[in-house]
Amino acid sequence: RRGDTRRKSRLRLESQLPQGCISPEDDDRKVRRREKNRVAAQRSRKKQTQKADKLHEEYECLEQENTSLRREIGKLTEELKHLNEMLKDHEKICPLLHCPMNFVPGTRPDSITNCLPR
């Protein structure tokens, strides 16, 4: 914290001095500070670009996965429709569904065999 006070007082003095009176030491310090700032800014921009690139790659992967999953949903929906149609067709001819023994309380499972075609 003490350095902050010295820096502020030095800056105040520099601003009061004419331009030609800045010491070479202060000029070198200013150049080093600008260079350090420039390098830090480059590093920051590079890091930000890398982060954006990574996010873009992740976005593209998720888009591909989403497309694949939608395709799979479509296939499964078609399969479900087909299986439902097969079930409806089977229900029309199923002897067990039309057997009168199914509606008698207390029937034993072996009595259902009487409903099966021989």
PDB file of C-alpha atoms in Angstrom:
ATOM      1  CA  ARG A   1       0.000   0.000   0.000  1.00  0.00           C
ATOM      2  CA  ARG A   2       2.870   2.371   0.685  1.00  0.00           C
ATOM      3  CA  GLY A   3       3.981   2.014  -2.937  1.00  0.00           C
ATOM      4  CA  ASP A   4       0.587   3.316  -4.069  1.00  0.00           C
ATOM      5  CA  THR A   5       1.138   6.581  -2.206  1.00  0.00           C
ATOM      6  CA  ARG A   6       4.612   6.988  -3.687  1.00  0.00           C
ATOM      7  CA  ARG A   7       3.301   6.241  -7.174  1.00  0.00           C
ATOM      8  CA  LYS A   8       0.490   8.793  -6.816  1.00  0.00           C
ATOM      9  CA  SER A   9       2.852  11.485  -5.579  1.00  0.00           C
ATOM     10  CA  ARG A  10       5.340  10.684  -8.370  1.00  0.00           C
ATOM     11  CA  LEU A  11       2.546  10.907 -10.973  1.00  0.00           C
ATOM     12  CA  ARG A  12       1.418  14.215  -9.497  1.00  0.00           C
ATOM     13  CA  LEU A  13       4.965  15.549  -9.729  1.00  0.00           C
ATOM     14  CA  GLU A  14       5.379  14.267 -13.297  1.00  0.00           C
ATOM     15  CA  SER A  15       2.166  15.934 -14.403  1.00  0.00           C
ATOM     16  CA  GLN A  16       3.412  19.223 -12.961  1.00  0.00           C
ATOM     17  CA  LEU A  17       6.793  18.998 -14.680  1.00  0.00           C
ATOM     18  CA  PRO A  18       7.238  20.016 -18.289  1.00  0.00           C
ATOM     19  CA  GLN A  19       7.403  17.102 -20.770  1.00  0.00           C
ATOM     20  CA  GLY A  20      11.165  17.337 -21.251  1.00  0.00           C
ATOM     21  CA  CYS A  21      11.863  16.955 -17.507  1.00  0.00           C
ATOM     22  CA  ILE A  22      10.846  13.290 -17.180  1.00  0.00           C
ATOM     23  CA  SER A  23      13.865  11.286 -16.131  1.00  0.00           C
ATOM     24  CA  PRO A  24      15.104   8.415 -18.327  1.00  0.00           C
ATOM     25  CA  GLU A  25      14.355   6.072 -15.419  1.00  0.00           C
ATOM     26  CA  ASP A  26      10.700   7.082 -15.424  1.00  0.00           C
ATOM     27  CA  ASP A  27      10.601   6.797 -19.189  1.00  0.00           C
ATOM     28  CA  ASP A  28      12.054   3.262 -19.042  1.00  0.00           C
ATOM     29  CA  ARG A  29       9.581   2.321 -16.321  1.00  0.00           C
ATOM     30  CA  LYS A  30       6.730   3.617 -18.466  1.00  0.00           C
ATOM     31  CA  VAL A  31       7.931   1.602 -21.495  1.00  0.00           C
ATOM     32  CA  ARG A  32       8.296  -1.576 -19.393  1.00  0.00           C
ATOM     33  CA  ARG A  33       4.830  -1.083 -17.901  1.00  0.00           C
ATOM     34  CA  ARG A  34       3.287  -0.607 -21.356  1.00  0.00           C
ATOM     35  CA  GLU A  35       5.070  -3.700 -22.685  1.00  0.00           C
ATOM     36  CA  LYS A  36       3.945  -5.757 -19.700  1.00  0.00           C
ATOM     37  CA  ASN A  37       0.381  -4.507 -20.198  1.00  0.00           C
ATOM     38  CA  ARG A  38       0.530  -5.308 -23.923  1.00  0.00           C
ATOM     39  CA  VAL A  39       1.711  -8.864 -23.249  1.00  0.00           C
ATOM     40  CA  ALA A  40      -0.984  -9.358 -20.583  1.00  0.00           C
ATOM     41  CA  ALA A  41      -3.650  -8.090 -22.996  1.00  0.00           C
ATOM     42  CA  GLN A  42      -2.421 -10.498 -25.709  1.00  0.00           C
ATOM     43  CA  ARG A  43      -2.519 -13.376 -23.238  1.00  0.00           C
ATOM     44  CA  SER A  44      -6.032 -12.419 -22.185  1.00  0.00           C
ATOM     45  CA  ARG A  45      -7.268 -12.181 -25.790  1.00  0.00           C
ATOM     46  CA  LYS A  46      -5.683 -15.534 -26.645  1.00  0.00           C
ATOM     47  CA  LYS A  47      -7.308 -17.175 -23.611  1.00  0.00           C
ATOM     48  CA  GLN A  48     -10.683 -15.673 -24.536  1.00  0.00           C
ATOM     49  CA  THR A  49     -10.342 -16.930 -28.131  1.00  0.00           C
ATOM     50  CA  GLN A  50      -9.438 -20.436 -26.928  1.00  0.00           C
ATOM     51  CA  LYS A  51     -12.455 -20.455 -24.629  1.00  0.00           C
ATOM     52  CA  ALA A  52     -14.745 -19.363 -27.495  1.00  0.00           C
ATOM     53  CA  ASP A  53     -13.248 -22.049 -29.780  1.00  0.00           C
ATOM     54  CA  LYS A  54     -13.810 -24.721 -27.141  1.00  0.00           C
ATOM     55  CA  LEU A  55     -17.429 -23.611 -26.657  1.00  0.00           C
ATOM     56  CA  HIS A  56     -17.996 -23.698 -30.409  1.00  0.00           C
ATOM     57  CA  GLU A  57     -16.627 -27.256 -30.636  1.00  0.00           C
ATOM     58  CA  GLU A  58     -18.844 -28.324 -27.749  1.00  0.00           C
ATOM     59  CA  TYR A  59     -21.834 -26.691 -29.476  1.00  0.00           C
ATOM     60  CA  GLU A  60     -21.141 -28.603 -32.703  1.00  0.00           C
ATOM     61  CA  CYS A  61     -20.836 -31.921 -30.830  1.00  0.00           C
ATOM     62  CA  LEU A  62     -24.114 -31.294 -29.025  1.00  0.00           C
ATOM     63  CA  GLU A  63     -25.824 -30.396 -32.315  1.00  0.00           C
ATOM     64  CA  GLN A  64     -24.643 -33.686 -33.861  1.00  0.00           C
ATOM     65  CA  GLU A  65     -25.790 -35.645 -30.820  1.00  0.00           C
ATOM     66  CA  ASN A  66     -29.157 -33.862 -30.920  1.00  0.00           C
ATOM     67  CA  THR A  67     -29.614 -34.716 -34.612  1.00  0.00           C
ATOM     68  CA  SER A  68     -28.704 -38.342 -33.948  1.00  0.00           C
ATOM     69  CA  LEU A  69     -31.131 -38.585 -31.027  1.00  0.00           C
ATOM     70  CA  ARG A  70     -33.952 -37.036 -33.090  1.00  0.00           C
ATOM     71  CA  ARG A  71     -33.286 -39.601 -35.824  1.00  0.00           C
ATOM     72  CA  GLU A  72     -33.434 -42.399 -33.234  1.00  0.00           C
ATOM     73  CA  ILE A  73     -36.719 -41.002 -31.847  1.00  0.00           C
ATOM     74  CA  GLY A  74     -38.162 -41.098 -35.368  1.00  0.00           C
ATOM     75  CA  LYS A  75     -37.114 -44.738 -35.861  1.00  0.00           C
ATOM     76  CA  LEU A  76     -38.475 -45.770 -32.460  1.00  0.00           C
ATOM     77  CA  THR A  77     -41.765 -43.966 -33.138  1.00  0.00           C
ATOM     78  CA  GLU A  78     -42.129 -45.847 -36.424  1.00  0.00           C
ATOM     79  CA  GLU A  79     -41.331 -49.137 -34.681  1.00  0.00           C
ATOM     80  CA  LEU A  80     -43.943 -48.379 -32.015  1.00  0.00           C
ATOM     81  CA  LYS A  81     -46.584 -47.698 -34.695  1.00  0.00           C
ATOM     82  CA  HIS A  82     -45.710 -50.970 -36.440  1.00  0.00           C
ATOM     83  CA  LEU A  83     -45.861 -52.971 -33.192  1.00  0.00           C
ATOM     84  CA  ASN A  84     -49.215 -51.384 -32.247  1.00  0.00           C
ATOM     85  CA  GLU A  85     -50.616 -52.343 -35.666  1.00  0.00           C
ATOM     86  CA  MET A  86     -49.354 -55.913 -35.215  1.00  0.00           C
ATOM     87  CA  LEU A  87     -50.951 -56.060 -31.760  1.00  0.00           C
ATOM     88  CA  LYS A  88     -54.316 -54.822 -33.111  1.00  0.00           C
ATOM     89  CA  ASP A  89     -54.188 -57.427 -35.905  1.00  0.00           C
ATOM     90  CA  HIS A  90     -53.352 -60.136 -33.394  1.00  0.00           C
ATOM     91  CA  GLU A  91     -56.101 -59.098 -30.980  1.00  0.00           C
ATOM     92  CA  LYS A  92     -58.663 -59.634 -33.776  1.00  0.00           C
ATOM     93  CA  ILE A  93     -57.742 -63.306 -34.125  1.00  0.00           C
ATOM     94  CA  CYS A  94     -56.367 -64.228 -30.686  1.00  0.00           C
ATOM     95  CA  PRO A  95     -58.313 -67.248 -29.320  1.00  0.00           C
ATOM     96  CA  LEU A  96     -57.386 -66.421 -25.732  1.00  0.00           C
ATOM     97  CA  LEU A  97     -58.989 -62.987 -25.891  1.00  0.00           C
ATOM     98  CA  HIS A  98     -62.235 -64.443 -27.262  1.00  0.00           C
ATOM     99  CA  CYS A  99     -62.399 -67.484 -24.978  1.00  0.00           C
ATOM    100  CA  PRO A 100     -65.482 -67.529 -22.726  1.00  0.00           C
ATOM    101  CA  MET A 101     -63.385 -69.168 -19.987  1.00  0.00           C
ATOM    102  CA  ASN A 102     -61.589 -65.831 -19.431  1.00  0.00           C
ATOM    103  CA  PHE A 103     -64.782 -64.353 -18.037  1.00  0.00           C
ATOM    104  CA  VAL A 104     -65.599 -67.167 -15.587  1.00  0.00           C
ATOM    105  CA  PRO A 105     -64.365 -66.425 -12.073  1.00  0.00           C
ATOM    106  CA  GLY A 106     -62.181 -69.046 -10.448  1.00  0.00           C
ATOM    107  CA  THR A 107     -61.025 -70.713 -13.648  1.00  0.00           C
ATOM    108  CA  ARG A 108     -57.763 -72.526 -13.537  1.00  0.00           C
ATOM    109  CA  PRO A 109     -54.970 -71.705 -16.017  1.00  0.00           C
ATOM    110  CA  ASP A 110     -55.121 -75.205 -17.503  1.00  0.00           C
ATOM    111  CA  SER A 111     -58.755 -74.620 -18.504  1.00  0.00           C
ATOM    112  CA  ILE A 112     -57.573 -71.911 -20.904  1.00  0.00           C
ATOM    113  CA  THR A 113     -55.994 -74.649 -23.015  1.00  0.00           C
ATOM    114  CA  ASN A 114     -59.546 -75.617 -23.927  1.00  0.00           C
ATOM    115  CA  CYS A 115     -59.782 -72.315 -25.824  1.00  0.00           C
ATOM    116  CA  LEU A 116     -56.676 -72.929 -27.924  1.00  0.00           C
ATOM    117  CA  PRO A 117     -57.098 -74.383 -31.404  1.00  0.00           C
ATOM    118  CA  ARG A 118     -56.196 -78.052 -31.738  1.00  0.00           C
TER     119      ARG A 118
END
